[in-house]
Amino acid sequence: MGNWEENVRKVVPYVPGEQPKMDNLIKLNTNENPYPPSPKVLEAKLDMSRLKLYPDPAADMLVSAIADYHGVDKSRVFVGVGSDDVLAMSFMSFFNSDKAILFPDVTYSFYDVWADMLHIPYKTVPLDEDYRIRPEDYKCGNGGVIFPNPNAPTGISLPLESVREIIEANRDVVVIVDEAYVDFGGETALPLTDEYDNLLVVRTFSKSRSMAGIRIGYAIGQEKLIKYLSDVKYSYNSYTMNMPSIILGTASIADEEYFREQVAKVVATRERTTKALEELGFKVLPSKANFVFASHKEKPAKEIFTAARERGIILRYFDRPRTDDFLRITIGTDEEMDSFIEFLKDFV
Ligand code: PMP
């Protein structure tokens, strides 16, 4: 037997929330939107005969739609296969220092996986006792900074002035703000990209645009930053965006009214759910996302997670220090949340 395995890159992969195959589940585990995409997306025409051709490597139609939507030049927009792809490319492009990059200790659990895979040194910065990011903790020498805003899995939003404070203290490195959940009530850092050439804001179509299945994410920054990102992309895979993504993503952007309506519905259900959970003895962190992070005063989170699963209600549980008392609960439809609350009334 040869020892080829000695030369294999061994990694500990990110574990995504499960996508069970059973019907009739109440799926509150991966922060998908419970509502369908815009009718403009459902009715968009895809000419499948065009699949014989490569897609536009620059995805110009989609990039232009996103640029117009945010009122920036298209040279300031980068698109990718979900924000995971955009973030992975950003780690490759911008975190190229011997110094450790910084991110919160409780945050999106893909960051440390990318850092490990790409041999990027990192240091996690503890959230305060209320699970908030403290800007002053990010004022030390580092190789870059990344955090979600609102943070995940806490759902807590950082005020724009605190985001600015972090960028101001880190002008020699790239600061990435992952705004996967910002449409549900957070404060966007997009206006700051006009002022700071080292700020990259990353967004996704997976949550507020109900399009997790098509895989579209994007980043906005100044032209120089986007050029560096594109150079890495074209050194890796020219055709990240397929033809249906380009067409369907553009159709979604064209339906602002539907977008606002669906987001408002999710926000209203979040507020109602938060109140119901509090009445049942949960502490719920103040969420500006399409999920809540909640801990019961008596019942261990793991027990609730297991019992809910037996009833066909799938939640997310992170069995790690600081998060193992909590459940992350995606906001579903009102009916789904009512069923979940009914289950809890019996169980807790
Ligand atoms: N950032 C955060 C904070 C997330 O929770 C997620 C969802 N798992 C993503 C990015 C990636 O989402 P997507 O690749 O679907 O855009």
Short mmCIF file of C-alpha atoms and ligand atoms in Angstrom, two decimals:
data_model
loop_
_atom_site.label_atom_id
_atom_site.label_comp_id
_atom_site.label_asym_id
_atom_site.label_seq_id
_atom_site.Cartn_x
_atom_site.Cartn_y
_atom_site.Cartn_z
CA MET A 1 0.00 0.00 0.00
CA GLY A 2 1.29 3.45 -0.91
CA ASN A 3 1.17 6.32 1.53
CA TRP A 4 -0.61 8.80 -0.76
CA GLU A 5 -2.78 9.93 2.16
CA GLU A 6 0.22 11.73 3.63
CA ASN A 7 -0.14 14.26 0.81
CA VAL A 8 -3.88 14.81 1.19
CA ARG A 9 -5.18 18.10 2.58
CA LYS A 10 -7.20 17.12 5.64
CA VAL A 11 -9.87 19.55 6.76
CA VAL A 12 -12.67 19.62 9.30
CA PRO A 13 -15.62 20.70 7.16
CA TYR A 14 -18.44 23.09 8.01
CA VAL A 15 -21.61 21.17 8.84
CA PRO A 16 -24.68 22.78 7.25
CA GLY A 17 -28.10 22.42 8.87
CA GLU A 18 -29.83 19.29 7.70
CA GLN A 19 -32.18 19.22 4.72
CA PRO A 20 -34.42 16.27 5.66
CA LYS A 21 -36.24 14.47 2.86
CA MET A 22 -39.48 13.87 4.81
CA ASP A 23 -42.68 15.77 3.97
CA ASN A 24 -44.77 17.80 6.41
CA LEU A 25 -41.87 19.00 8.49
CA ILE A 26 -41.81 22.40 10.10
CA LYS A 27 -38.35 23.37 9.03
CA LEU A 28 -36.94 26.09 11.27
CA ASN A 29 -33.26 25.13 11.12
CA THR A 30 -31.47 26.87 8.22
CA ASN A 31 -32.88 30.40 8.12
CA GLU A 32 -34.65 29.96 4.80
CA ASN A 33 -37.58 32.24 4.00
CA PRO A 34 -40.92 30.41 4.36
CA TYR A 35 -42.45 32.33 1.42
CA PRO A 36 -41.79 31.60 -2.25
CA PRO A 37 -39.67 33.89 -4.43
CA SER A 38 -41.33 36.79 -6.26
CA PRO A 39 -43.90 35.85 -8.95
CA LYS A 40 -41.55 37.64 -11.37
CA VAL A 41 -38.98 34.93 -10.58
CA LEU A 42 -41.53 32.12 -10.89
CA GLU A 43 -42.72 33.44 -14.26
CA ALA A 44 -39.32 34.36 -15.73
CA LYS A 45 -38.55 32.70 -19.07
CA LEU A 46 -35.52 30.46 -19.23
CA ASP A 47 -34.50 29.41 -22.72
CA MET A 48 -32.98 26.03 -21.93
CA SER A 49 -31.54 25.69 -25.45
CA ARG A 50 -29.05 28.37 -24.35
CA LEU A 51 -27.56 25.95 -21.85
CA LYS A 52 -25.29 24.77 -24.67
CA LEU A 53 -23.40 28.07 -24.24
CA TYR A 54 -21.23 29.18 -21.36
CA PRO A 55 -22.91 31.85 -19.26
CA ASP A 56 -21.60 35.44 -19.25
CA PRO A 57 -18.51 35.14 -16.99
CA ALA A 58 -19.09 38.67 -15.70
CA ALA A 59 -22.84 38.00 -15.10
CA ASP A 60 -23.32 41.53 -16.38
CA MET A 61 -27.14 41.54 -16.35
CA LEU A 62 -27.29 40.56 -12.68
CA VAL A 63 -24.37 42.77 -11.67
CA SER A 64 -26.00 45.77 -13.39
CA ALA A 65 -29.36 45.06 -11.72
CA ILE A 66 -27.71 44.90 -8.27
CA ALA A 67 -25.64 48.02 -8.99
CA ASP A 68 -28.72 50.02 -10.09
CA TYR A 69 -30.68 48.77 -7.09
CA HIS A 70 -28.06 50.05 -4.66
CA GLY A 71 -27.18 53.15 -6.71
CA VAL A 72 -23.52 52.23 -7.24
CA ASP A 73 -21.41 51.76 -10.35
CA LYS A 74 -21.27 48.17 -11.57
CA SER A 75 -17.49 48.18 -11.14
CA ARG A 76 -18.29 48.10 -7.41
CA VAL A 77 -20.31 44.84 -7.47
CA PHE A 78 -19.06 41.24 -7.34
CA VAL A 79 -21.42 38.24 -7.59
CA GLY A 80 -20.95 34.64 -6.50
CA VAL A 81 -22.63 31.31 -5.85
CA GLY A 82 -24.33 32.31 -2.63
CA SER A 83 -22.59 34.55 -0.12
CA ASP A 84 -20.61 31.49 1.01
CA ASP A 85 -18.81 31.61 -2.35
CA VAL A 86 -18.32 35.39 -2.11
CA LEU A 87 -17.00 35.05 1.43
CA ALA A 88 -14.64 32.19 0.54
CA MET A 89 -13.23 34.24 -2.36
CA SER A 90 -12.89 37.22 -0.03
CA PHE A 91 -10.95 35.17 2.54
CA MET A 92 -8.65 34.05 -0.30
CA SER A 93 -8.23 37.58 -1.63
CA PHE A 94 -7.96 39.77 1.42
CA PHE A 95 -6.75 37.72 4.38
CA ASN A 96 -3.21 37.24 3.24
CA SER A 97 -1.25 38.44 6.27
CA ASP A 98 0.83 36.65 8.91
CA LYS A 99 -1.21 38.45 11.54
CA ALA A 100 -4.40 36.84 12.84
CA ILE A 101 -7.74 37.91 11.41
CA LEU A 102 -10.41 38.71 14.00
CA PHE A 103 -14.01 37.57 14.30
CA PRO A 104 -16.42 37.07 17.22
CA ASP A 105 -16.27 33.88 19.31
CA VAL A 106 -19.98 33.34 18.71
CA THR A 107 -20.59 33.85 15.00
CA TYR A 108 -21.11 32.15 11.63
CA SER A 109 -19.34 28.84 12.04
CA PHE A 110 -17.95 28.84 8.49
CA TYR A 111 -15.37 31.56 9.24
CA ASP A 112 -12.98 29.35 11.19
CA VAL A 113 -13.41 26.56 8.60
CA TRP A 114 -12.32 28.84 5.72
CA ALA A 115 -9.48 30.23 7.82
CA ASP A 116 -8.24 26.72 8.63
CA MET A 117 -8.59 25.52 5.06
CA LEU A 118 -6.73 28.51 3.66
CA HIS A 119 -4.09 28.50 6.44
CA ILE A 120 -5.17 31.96 7.60
CA PRO A 121 -4.27 32.62 11.25
CA TYR A 122 -7.27 33.82 13.30
CA LYS A 123 -8.26 34.94 16.76
CA THR A 124 -11.80 34.88 18.08
CA VAL A 125 -12.94 37.90 20.06
CA PRO A 126 -15.45 37.16 22.86
CA LEU A 127 -18.84 38.84 22.64
CA ASP A 128 -19.74 40.67 25.85
CA GLU A 129 -22.01 39.11 28.47
CA ASP A 130 -25.09 40.30 26.54
CA TYR A 131 -23.78 38.59 23.38
CA ARG A 132 -22.90 41.91 21.74
CA ILE A 133 -19.86 42.83 19.65
CA ARG A 134 -17.69 45.43 21.45
CA PRO A 135 -15.95 47.68 18.89
CA GLU A 136 -13.06 48.46 21.27
CA ASP A 137 -12.03 44.77 21.15
CA TYR A 138 -11.21 45.16 17.46
CA LYS A 139 -8.63 47.91 17.93
CA CYS A 140 -5.50 45.77 18.02
CA GLY A 141 -3.06 44.73 15.30
CA ASN A 142 -4.64 42.11 13.04
CA GLY A 143 -4.69 40.70 9.52
CA GLY A 144 -8.31 41.60 8.79
CA VAL A 145 -11.73 41.69 10.41
CA ILE A 146 -14.99 39.92 9.57
CA PHE A 147 -18.33 39.84 11.38
CA PRO A 148 -21.95 39.38 10.39
CA ASN A 149 -24.31 42.27 11.02
CA PRO A 150 -26.81 41.29 12.36
CA ASN A 151 -24.60 38.65 13.96
CA ALA A 152 -25.49 34.99 13.59
CA PRO A 153 -26.64 33.01 15.49
CA THR A 154 -27.47 35.77 17.99
CA GLY A 155 -29.49 37.97 15.58
CA ILE A 156 -28.17 41.06 17.37
CA SER A 157 -27.52 44.11 15.18
CA LEU A 158 -24.53 46.40 15.67
CA PRO A 159 -25.29 50.15 15.22
CA LEU A 160 -23.72 51.76 12.16
CA GLU A 161 -21.60 54.05 14.33
CA SER A 162 -19.98 51.01 15.95
CA VAL A 163 -19.32 49.49 12.53
CA ARG A 164 -17.66 52.76 11.53
CA GLU A 165 -15.58 52.69 14.72
CA ILE A 166 -14.28 49.22 13.80
CA ILE A 167 -13.42 50.30 10.25
CA GLU A 168 -11.75 53.53 11.43
CA ALA A 169 -9.50 51.50 13.74
CA ASN A 170 -8.56 49.08 10.95
CA ARG A 171 -7.62 51.14 7.88
CA ASP A 172 -4.60 48.93 7.12
CA VAL A 173 -6.60 45.74 6.63
CA VAL A 174 -9.81 44.73 4.88
CA VAL A 175 -12.96 44.76 7.01
CA ILE A 176 -15.77 42.49 5.77
CA VAL A 177 -19.32 43.03 7.01
CA ASP A 178 -21.47 39.97 6.26
CA GLU A 179 -24.99 41.37 5.86
CA ALA A 180 -26.78 38.07 5.13
CA TYR A 181 -29.67 39.11 7.43
CA VAL A 182 -29.61 42.91 7.24
CA ASP A 183 -32.91 43.27 5.32
CA PHE A 184 -34.87 42.09 8.37
CA GLY A 185 -34.10 45.23 10.36
CA GLY A 186 -30.34 45.77 10.65
CA GLU A 187 -28.46 48.93 9.67
CA THR A 188 -26.50 48.49 6.47
CA ALA A 189 -22.88 49.58 6.12
CA LEU A 190 -23.31 50.08 2.35
CA PRO A 191 -23.12 53.91 2.56
CA LEU A 192 -19.73 53.54 4.28
CA THR A 193 -18.30 51.84 1.17
CA ASP A 194 -18.26 55.34 -0.42
CA GLU A 195 -15.92 56.54 2.32
CA TYR A 196 -13.73 53.53 3.11
CA ASP A 197 -11.74 51.73 0.43
CA ASN A 198 -11.03 48.81 2.79
CA LEU A 199 -14.70 47.93 3.50
CA LEU A 200 -16.44 45.04 1.76
CA VAL A 201 -20.16 44.45 2.38
CA VAL A 202 -21.46 40.97 1.53
CA ARG A 203 -25.13 40.18 0.86
CA THR A 204 -27.24 37.19 -0.18
CA PHE A 205 -30.44 36.34 -2.08
CA SER A 206 -30.93 33.29 0.17
CA LYS A 207 -32.86 34.88 3.03
CA SER A 208 -34.83 38.07 2.30
CA ARG A 209 -35.26 37.16 -1.40
CA SER A 210 -36.39 33.55 -0.71
CA MET A 211 -33.84 32.15 -3.16
CA ALA A 212 -31.54 29.91 -1.11
CA GLY A 213 -31.88 27.19 -3.75
CA ILE A 214 -30.52 29.22 -6.65
CA ARG A 215 -27.32 30.30 -4.83
CA ILE A 216 -26.70 34.01 -5.37
CA GLY A 217 -24.59 36.25 -3.18
CA TYR A 218 -22.80 39.51 -3.85
CA ALA A 219 -20.32 41.97 -2.46
CA ILE A 220 -20.10 45.75 -2.73
CA GLY A 221 -16.96 47.75 -2.15
CA GLN A 222 -14.80 50.27 -3.96
CA GLU A 223 -13.60 49.39 -7.44
CA LYS A 224 -10.07 48.45 -6.38
CA LEU A 225 -11.33 45.92 -3.83
CA ILE A 226 -13.74 44.39 -6.35
CA LYS A 227 -10.95 44.14 -8.93
CA TYR A 228 -8.79 42.15 -6.49
CA LEU A 229 -11.72 39.86 -5.76
CA SER A 230 -12.44 39.34 -9.46
CA ASP A 231 -8.79 38.53 -10.15
CA VAL A 232 -8.96 35.72 -7.59
CA LYS A 233 -12.27 34.50 -9.00
CA TYR A 234 -10.92 34.38 -12.56
CA SER A 235 -7.91 32.47 -11.25
CA TYR A 236 -10.21 29.87 -9.76
CA ASN A 237 -13.42 29.48 -11.77
CA SER A 238 -14.55 31.92 -14.47
CA TYR A 239 -18.12 30.68 -14.71
CA THR A 240 -19.41 30.75 -11.17
CA MET A 241 -22.83 32.15 -12.10
CA ASN A 242 -25.00 29.90 -14.24
CA MET A 243 -27.55 31.14 -16.74
CA PRO A 244 -30.68 30.51 -14.58
CA SER A 245 -29.09 32.33 -11.60
CA ILE A 246 -28.33 35.37 -13.70
CA ILE A 247 -31.86 35.58 -15.13
CA LEU A 248 -33.80 34.68 -11.97
CA GLY A 249 -31.69 36.91 -9.73
CA THR A 250 -32.32 39.84 -12.06
CA ALA A 251 -36.07 39.10 -11.98
CA SER A 252 -36.07 39.16 -8.17
CA ILE A 253 -34.40 42.57 -8.03
CA ALA A 254 -37.14 43.90 -10.34
CA ASP A 255 -39.88 43.20 -7.78
CA GLU A 256 -39.27 45.62 -4.93
CA GLU A 257 -42.88 45.63 -3.74
CA TYR A 258 -43.02 41.86 -3.21
CA PHE A 259 -39.61 41.93 -1.52
CA ARG A 260 -40.75 44.55 1.00
CA GLU A 261 -44.03 42.73 1.69
CA GLN A 262 -42.39 39.38 2.42
CA VAL A 263 -39.72 40.92 4.63
CA ALA A 264 -42.40 42.81 6.59
CA LYS A 265 -44.32 39.56 7.10
CA VAL A 266 -41.28 37.75 8.48
CA VAL A 267 -40.48 40.69 10.79
CA ALA A 268 -44.06 40.77 12.13
CA THR A 269 -43.97 37.01 12.78
CA ARG A 270 -40.59 37.37 14.51
CA GLU A 271 -41.96 39.96 16.91
CA ARG A 272 -45.05 37.84 17.66
CA THR A 273 -42.91 34.71 18.17
CA THR A 274 -40.50 36.54 20.46
CA LYS A 275 -43.37 37.63 22.70
CA ALA A 276 -44.87 34.13 22.80
CA LEU A 277 -41.47 32.60 23.66
CA GLU A 278 -40.91 35.13 26.44
CA GLU A 279 -44.31 34.30 27.90
CA LEU A 280 -43.21 30.66 28.01
CA GLY A 281 -40.10 31.44 30.05
CA PHE A 282 -37.53 31.89 27.28
CA LYS A 283 -34.87 34.56 27.21
CA VAL A 284 -34.78 35.75 23.59
CA LEU A 285 -31.85 37.84 22.34
CA PRO A 286 -33.10 40.98 20.53
CA SER A 287 -33.11 39.84 16.91
CA LYS A 288 -33.00 41.90 13.72
CA ALA A 289 -32.73 38.76 11.58
CA ASN A 290 -35.15 36.09 10.30
CA PHE A 291 -34.40 33.89 13.29
CA VAL A 292 -34.30 34.19 17.06
CA PHE A 293 -31.76 32.79 19.51
CA ALA A 294 -33.56 31.67 22.64
CA SER A 295 -32.75 29.95 25.90
CA HIS A 296 -35.32 28.52 28.34
CA LYS A 297 -34.94 29.30 32.03
CA GLU A 298 -35.38 25.62 33.00
CA LYS A 299 -35.55 23.18 30.10
CA PRO A 300 -32.17 22.40 28.50
CA ALA A 301 -32.03 23.46 24.85
CA LYS A 302 -30.89 20.02 23.75
CA GLU A 303 -33.99 18.39 25.24
CA ILE A 304 -36.30 20.84 23.49
CA PHE A 305 -34.40 20.32 20.24
CA THR A 306 -34.80 16.52 20.46
CA ALA A 307 -38.45 16.58 21.49
CA ALA A 308 -39.33 19.09 18.75
CA ARG A 309 -37.64 16.87 16.20
CA GLU A 310 -39.81 13.94 17.27
CA ARG A 311 -42.82 16.15 16.50
CA GLY A 312 -41.46 17.03 13.06
CA ILE A 313 -40.19 20.48 14.05
CA ILE A 314 -36.55 20.95 13.08
CA LEU A 315 -34.54 23.58 14.97
CA ARG A 316 -30.81 24.36 15.08
CA TYR A 317 -28.73 23.57 18.16
CA PHE A 318 -25.03 24.43 18.50
CA ASP A 319 -23.42 22.17 21.06
CA ARG A 320 -20.54 24.53 21.86
CA PRO A 321 -19.55 26.61 24.89
CA ARG A 322 -21.67 29.80 25.20
CA THR A 323 -24.32 28.57 22.73
CA ASP A 324 -25.33 25.20 24.17
CA ASP A 325 -28.13 26.73 26.30
CA PHE A 326 -29.73 28.24 23.20
CA LEU A 327 -31.85 27.19 20.25
CA ARG A 328 -31.72 29.02 16.97
CA ILE A 329 -35.23 29.19 15.62
CA THR A 330 -35.85 30.32 12.03
CA ILE A 331 -38.99 32.39 11.56
CA GLY A 332 -41.47 30.40 9.48
CA THR A 333 -45.04 31.27 8.52
CA ASP A 334 -47.48 32.33 11.24
CA GLU A 335 -49.08 28.87 11.10
CA GLU A 336 -45.72 27.13 11.51
CA MET A 337 -44.78 29.32 14.46
CA ASP A 338 -48.21 28.72 16.06
CA SER A 339 -47.63 24.94 15.83
CA PHE A 340 -44.18 25.36 17.35
CA ILE A 341 -45.56 27.46 20.21
CA GLU A 342 -48.34 24.88 20.81
CA PHE A 343 -45.68 22.17 21.06
CA LEU A 344 -43.72 24.27 23.57
CA LYS A 345 -46.80 24.91 25.70
CA ASP A 346 -47.02 21.14 26.25
CA PHE A 347 -43.32 20.55 26.63
CA VAL A 348 -41.65 23.31 28.68
N1 PMP B 1 -23.39 34.47 6.25
C1 PMP B 1 -24.12 34.10 7.31
C2 PMP B 1 -23.95 34.85 8.57
C3 PMP B 1 -25.02 33.03 7.21
O1 PMP B 1 -25.73 32.64 8.27
C4 PMP B 1 -25.16 32.35 5.98
C5 PMP B 1 -26.15 31.22 5.84
N2 PMP B 1 -25.66 29.98 6.18
C6 PMP B 1 -24.35 32.76 4.91
C7 PMP B 1 -23.50 33.83 5.07
C8 PMP B 1 -24.34 32.05 3.59
O2 PMP B 1 -25.53 32.11 2.92
P1 PMP B 1 -25.62 31.85 1.34
O3 PMP B 1 -24.37 31.12 0.93
O4 PMP B 1 -26.85 31.04 1.17
O5 PMP B 1 -25.71 33.19 0.72
#
